[in-house]
């Protein structure tokens, strides 16, 4: 065989081997990319640290040493960490600890604003307990903590958001996203929320009582806005389901997960699994009911203490 033919044969063999390598690589990378991660969602915590620990351990997100045990999973908390109970500071600190621990092992913590977070930024303290104030030291210390220069204010500005679509198919929000807000879009909703939070925390730092916000920003905390809307938790009519279907279509998602509305001691699946209401009254103020929602791909499961006990038998 001539040297020229040998050279061509070598080139052909190399190309075949490279094509085989790249085709295998593409298949393997796609398999890894599309492997669904475990999502755990918990609802309103309302200042109850003991119950927070219990529900995180129930969902196998927290171990006996109170450190992250969720591997590369995703923890979503749908807001209202604050008010009604005495421990909001401890809970905010716990979630910041878990956020850092999760990131080290490929996991994630997603924090959603509740209406009570925004109420505190606006100095609406109707549901703040004296015990909660004492954990900060004084009223002025508590205000400072929620300001742009304070621990909680900095967390809000860096890590909290109004809405989140996780693993491409599940929307998490405190109250609900109606069609009007779905058409606005997730990115703009979060930008409006971030802008409002910046203005509120800046005002607390400057000890101002008035926040000058735009109409769109104010609508975030309107009763039909994503922090307060209860339509998909309460309504059962066909018009509501039709609107819900439009929301899912516009946002290209399969389901919406909300807190805010404690309908029952159990998680409520509504509209054939298109909405899950996960506020079960977890804090002592509401009855100390434990529950978490688990989503892995298309599999959605409710987690309760009694089921966990059966699994251990």
Coordinates of C-alpha atoms in Angstrom, one line a residue, residues 14-270:
X14 CA -9.3 8.7 13.3
X15 CA -12.5 10.4 12.1
X16 CA -14.5 7.2 12.9
X17 CA -13.1 7.0 16.4
X18 CA -13.7 10.7 17.0
X19 CA -17.3 10.5 15.8
X20 CA -17.8 7.5 18.1
X21 CA -16.3 9.4 21.1
X22 CA -18.4 12.6 20.5
X23 CA -21.6 10.6 19.9
X24 CA -21.1 8.8 23.2
X25 CA -20.2 12.1 25.0
X26 CA -23.4 13.8 23.7
X27 CA -25.6 10.9 24.8
X28 CA -24.0 10.9 28.3
X29 CA -24.1 14.6 28.7
X30 CA -27.8 14.7 27.7
X31 CA -28.6 12.0 30.2
X32 CA -27.0 13.9 33.0
X33 CA -28.6 17.2 32.0
X34 CA -32.1 15.9 31.8
X35 CA -32.0 13.8 34.9
X36 CA -34.6 15.4 37.2
X37 CA -33.4 16.7 40.5
X38 CA -35.3 16.3 43.7
X39 CA -37.3 19.4 44.7
X40 CA -38.7 19.8 48.2
X41 CA -41.1 22.7 48.9
X42 CA -42.2 23.9 52.3
X43 CA -44.8 26.6 53.1
X44 CA -45.3 29.3 55.7
X45 CA -43.1 29.0 58.8
X46 CA -44.2 32.1 60.7
X47 CA -41.4 32.3 63.2
X48 CA -41.4 28.8 64.5
X49 CA -37.9 27.4 64.5
X50 CA -38.7 24.1 66.2
X51 CA -41.3 23.3 63.6
X52 CA -38.9 24.4 60.8
X53 CA -36.3 21.9 62.0
X54 CA -38.9 19.2 62.2
X55 CA -40.2 19.7 58.6
X56 CA -36.7 19.9 57.1
X57 CA -35.7 16.7 58.9
X58 CA -39.0 15.1 57.8
X59 CA -38.1 15.9 54.2
X60 CA -34.6 14.6 54.6
X61 CA -33.1 18.0 53.8
X62 CA -31.6 18.4 57.3
X63 CA -29.7 15.8 59.3
X64 CA -29.5 15.2 63.1
X65 CA -26.7 17.8 63.3
X66 CA -28.9 20.4 61.6
X67 CA -26.8 20.5 58.5
X68 CA -27.7 20.0 54.8
X69 CA -28.4 16.4 53.8
X70 CA -30.3 17.1 50.6
X71 CA -27.4 16.1 48.2
X72 CA -27.9 18.0 44.9
X73 CA -31.6 18.5 45.5
X74 CA -33.4 21.9 45.6
X75 CA -35.2 23.3 48.6
X76 CA -37.9 25.9 47.9
X77 CA -39.4 27.9 50.8
X78 CA -42.5 29.8 49.6
X79 CA -42.3 32.8 52.0
X80 CA -43.7 34.1 55.3
X81 CA -40.8 33.1 57.5
X82 CA -41.5 36.1 59.6
X83 CA -44.4 37.1 62.1
X84 CA -46.7 35.3 64.5
X85 CA -43.8 33.4 66.2
X86 CA -40.6 34.4 68.0
X87 CA -37.9 32.9 65.9
X88 CA -37.7 34.6 62.5
X89 CA -34.1 35.6 62.9
X90 CA -33.0 32.1 63.7
X91 CA -34.9 30.8 60.7
X92 CA -33.3 33.3 58.3
X93 CA -29.9 32.4 59.7
X94 CA -30.7 28.7 59.2
X95 CA -31.7 29.1 55.6
X96 CA -28.5 31.1 54.9
X97 CA -26.4 28.3 56.4
X98 CA -28.3 25.7 54.3
X99 CA -27.8 27.8 51.2
X100 CA -24.1 27.8 51.6
X101 CA -23.9 24.1 52.5
X102 CA -26.2 23.1 49.6
X103 CA -24.1 25.0 47.0
X104 CA -21.0 23.0 48.1
X105 CA -22.5 19.7 47.0
X106 CA -24.5 20.9 43.9
X107 CA -27.7 21.6 45.7
X108 CA -29.7 24.8 46.0
X109 CA -32.0 26.8 48.3
X110 CA -34.6 29.0 46.6
X111 CA -36.2 31.6 48.9
X112 CA -39.5 33.3 47.9
X113 CA -40.9 36.5 49.3
X114 CA -44.2 36.2 51.3
X115 CA -46.6 39.1 51.9
X116 CA -45.3 39.2 55.5
X117 CA -41.8 39.8 54.4
X118 CA -42.9 42.9 52.5
X119 CA -45.2 44.0 55.4
X120 CA -42.2 44.1 57.7
X121 CA -40.2 46.1 55.2
X122 CA -43.1 48.6 55.2
X123 CA -43.1 48.7 59.1
X124 CA -46.4 46.9 59.2
X125 CA -45.8 45.1 62.5
X126 CA -49.4 43.9 63.3
X127 CA -48.2 40.3 63.6
X128 CA -44.8 40.8 65.2
X129 CA -44.6 39.3 68.7
X130 CA -42.7 40.9 71.6
X131 CA -40.6 37.8 71.9
X132 CA -39.5 38.2 68.3
X133 CA -38.4 41.8 68.9
X134 CA -36.4 40.7 71.9
X135 CA -34.3 38.4 69.8
X136 CA -33.0 41.5 67.9
X137 CA -32.5 43.5 71.1
X138 CA -34.9 46.4 70.6
X139 CA -37.4 47.8 68.1
X140 CA -34.7 50.0 66.5
X141 CA -32.3 47.0 66.2
X142 CA -35.0 45.0 64.5
X143 CA -35.7 47.8 62.0
X144 CA -32.0 48.1 61.3
X145 CA -31.8 44.3 60.6
X146 CA -34.4 44.6 57.9
X147 CA -32.7 47.7 56.3
X148 CA -30.3 47.7 53.4
X149 CA -27.4 47.7 55.9
X150 CA -28.8 45.0 58.1
X151 CA -28.4 41.2 58.0
X152 CA -32.0 40.3 56.8
X153 CA -32.2 43.3 54.4
X154 CA -29.0 42.2 52.7
X155 CA -30.3 38.6 52.4
X156 CA -33.6 39.9 50.9
X157 CA -31.7 42.0 48.3
X158 CA -29.3 39.2 47.4
X159 CA -31.2 35.9 47.5
X160 CA -35.0 36.4 47.7
X161 CA -37.3 36.6 44.8
X162 CA -41.1 36.9 44.1
X163 CA -41.5 34.0 41.7
X164 CA -39.3 31.1 40.5
X165 CA -39.7 28.4 37.9
X166 CA -37.7 25.4 39.0
X167 CA -36.6 22.5 36.8
X168 CA -38.4 24.1 33.9
X169 CA -41.9 23.0 34.8
X170 CA -43.0 24.1 38.3
X171 CA -43.7 27.7 39.3
X172 CA -43.3 28.6 43.0
X173 CA -44.9 31.8 44.4
X174 CA -46.3 32.8 47.7
X175 CA -49.9 33.7 46.7
X176 CA -50.5 33.0 43.0
X177 CA -49.8 34.3 39.5
X178 CA -52.9 35.2 37.6
X179 CA -53.0 35.7 33.8
X180 CA -52.3 39.4 34.0
X181 CA -49.0 38.8 35.9
X182 CA -48.2 35.7 33.7
X183 CA -48.3 38.0 30.7
X184 CA -45.9 40.5 32.5
X185 CA -43.4 37.6 32.7
X186 CA -41.3 36.0 35.4
X187 CA -38.2 38.2 34.8
X188 CA -40.1 41.5 35.0
X189 CA -42.1 40.3 38.1
X190 CA -38.8 39.6 39.9
X191 CA -37.3 42.9 38.7
X192 CA -40.3 44.8 40.1
X193 CA -40.1 42.9 43.4
X194 CA -36.3 43.6 43.7
X195 CA -36.8 47.3 43.0
X196 CA -39.5 47.6 45.6
X197 CA -37.4 45.7 48.2
X198 CA -34.4 48.0 47.4
X199 CA -36.5 51.1 48.0
X200 CA -38.1 49.7 51.2
X201 CA -34.7 48.6 52.7
X202 CA -33.1 51.9 51.7
X203 CA -35.9 53.8 53.4
X204 CA -35.4 51.8 56.6
X205 CA -31.6 52.6 56.5
X206 CA -32.3 56.3 56.1
X207 CA -35.1 56.1 58.8
X208 CA -37.7 57.3 56.3
X209 CA -41.3 56.4 56.8
X210 CA -42.3 56.9 53.1
X211 CA -41.3 54.7 50.2
X212 CA -41.8 56.3 46.7
X213 CA -42.6 53.4 44.5
X214 CA -44.0 53.2 40.9
X215 CA -47.5 51.9 40.3
X216 CA -46.2 48.6 38.9
X217 CA -44.1 48.1 42.0
X218 CA -47.0 48.8 44.3
X219 CA -49.1 46.3 42.4
X220 CA -46.7 43.5 43.6
X221 CA -48.3 43.9 47.1
X222 CA -51.9 44.4 45.7
X223 CA -54.5 41.8 46.7
X224 CA -54.4 40.4 43.1
X225 CA -50.5 40.5 43.0
X226 CA -48.4 37.4 43.3
X227 CA -47.8 37.9 47.1
X228 CA -51.5 38.1 48.1
X229 CA -53.6 36.4 45.3
X230 CA -55.7 33.5 46.7
X231 CA -57.7 32.8 43.6
X232 CA -56.2 29.4 42.7
X233 CA -56.4 28.3 46.4
X234 CA -60.1 29.3 47.0
X235 CA -62.0 29.3 43.7
X236 CA -63.4 26.1 42.1
X237 CA -65.2 27.5 39.0
X238 CA -64.5 26.7 35.4
X239 CA -63.5 30.3 34.7
X240 CA -60.7 30.1 37.2
X241 CA -59.5 26.8 35.8
X242 CA -59.6 28.2 32.3
X243 CA -57.4 31.2 33.5
X244 CA -55.1 28.7 35.2
X245 CA -54.6 26.8 32.0
X246 CA -53.7 30.0 30.2
X247 CA -51.2 30.8 32.9
X248 CA -49.6 27.4 32.5
X249 CA -49.5 27.8 28.8
X250 CA -48.0 31.3 28.8
X251 CA -45.3 30.4 31.3
X252 CA -44.8 26.9 29.7
X253 CA -45.1 25.1 33.0
X254 CA -47.0 22.1 34.3
X255 CA -48.0 23.3 37.8
X256 CA -48.0 26.1 40.3
X257 CA -47.1 25.6 44.0
X258 CA -48.3 28.3 46.5
X259 CA -48.3 29.0 50.2
X260 CA -50.2 31.8 51.9
X261 CA -53.6 30.1 52.3
X262 CA -53.9 27.4 55.1
X263 CA -56.8 25.4 53.7
X264 CA -56.2 22.2 55.7
X265 CA -53.7 20.3 57.8
X266 CA -52.8 18.5 54.6
X267 CA -51.4 19.8 51.3
X268 CA -54.2 20.5 48.8
X269 CA -53.9 19.4 45.2
X270 CA -56.3 21.4 43.1

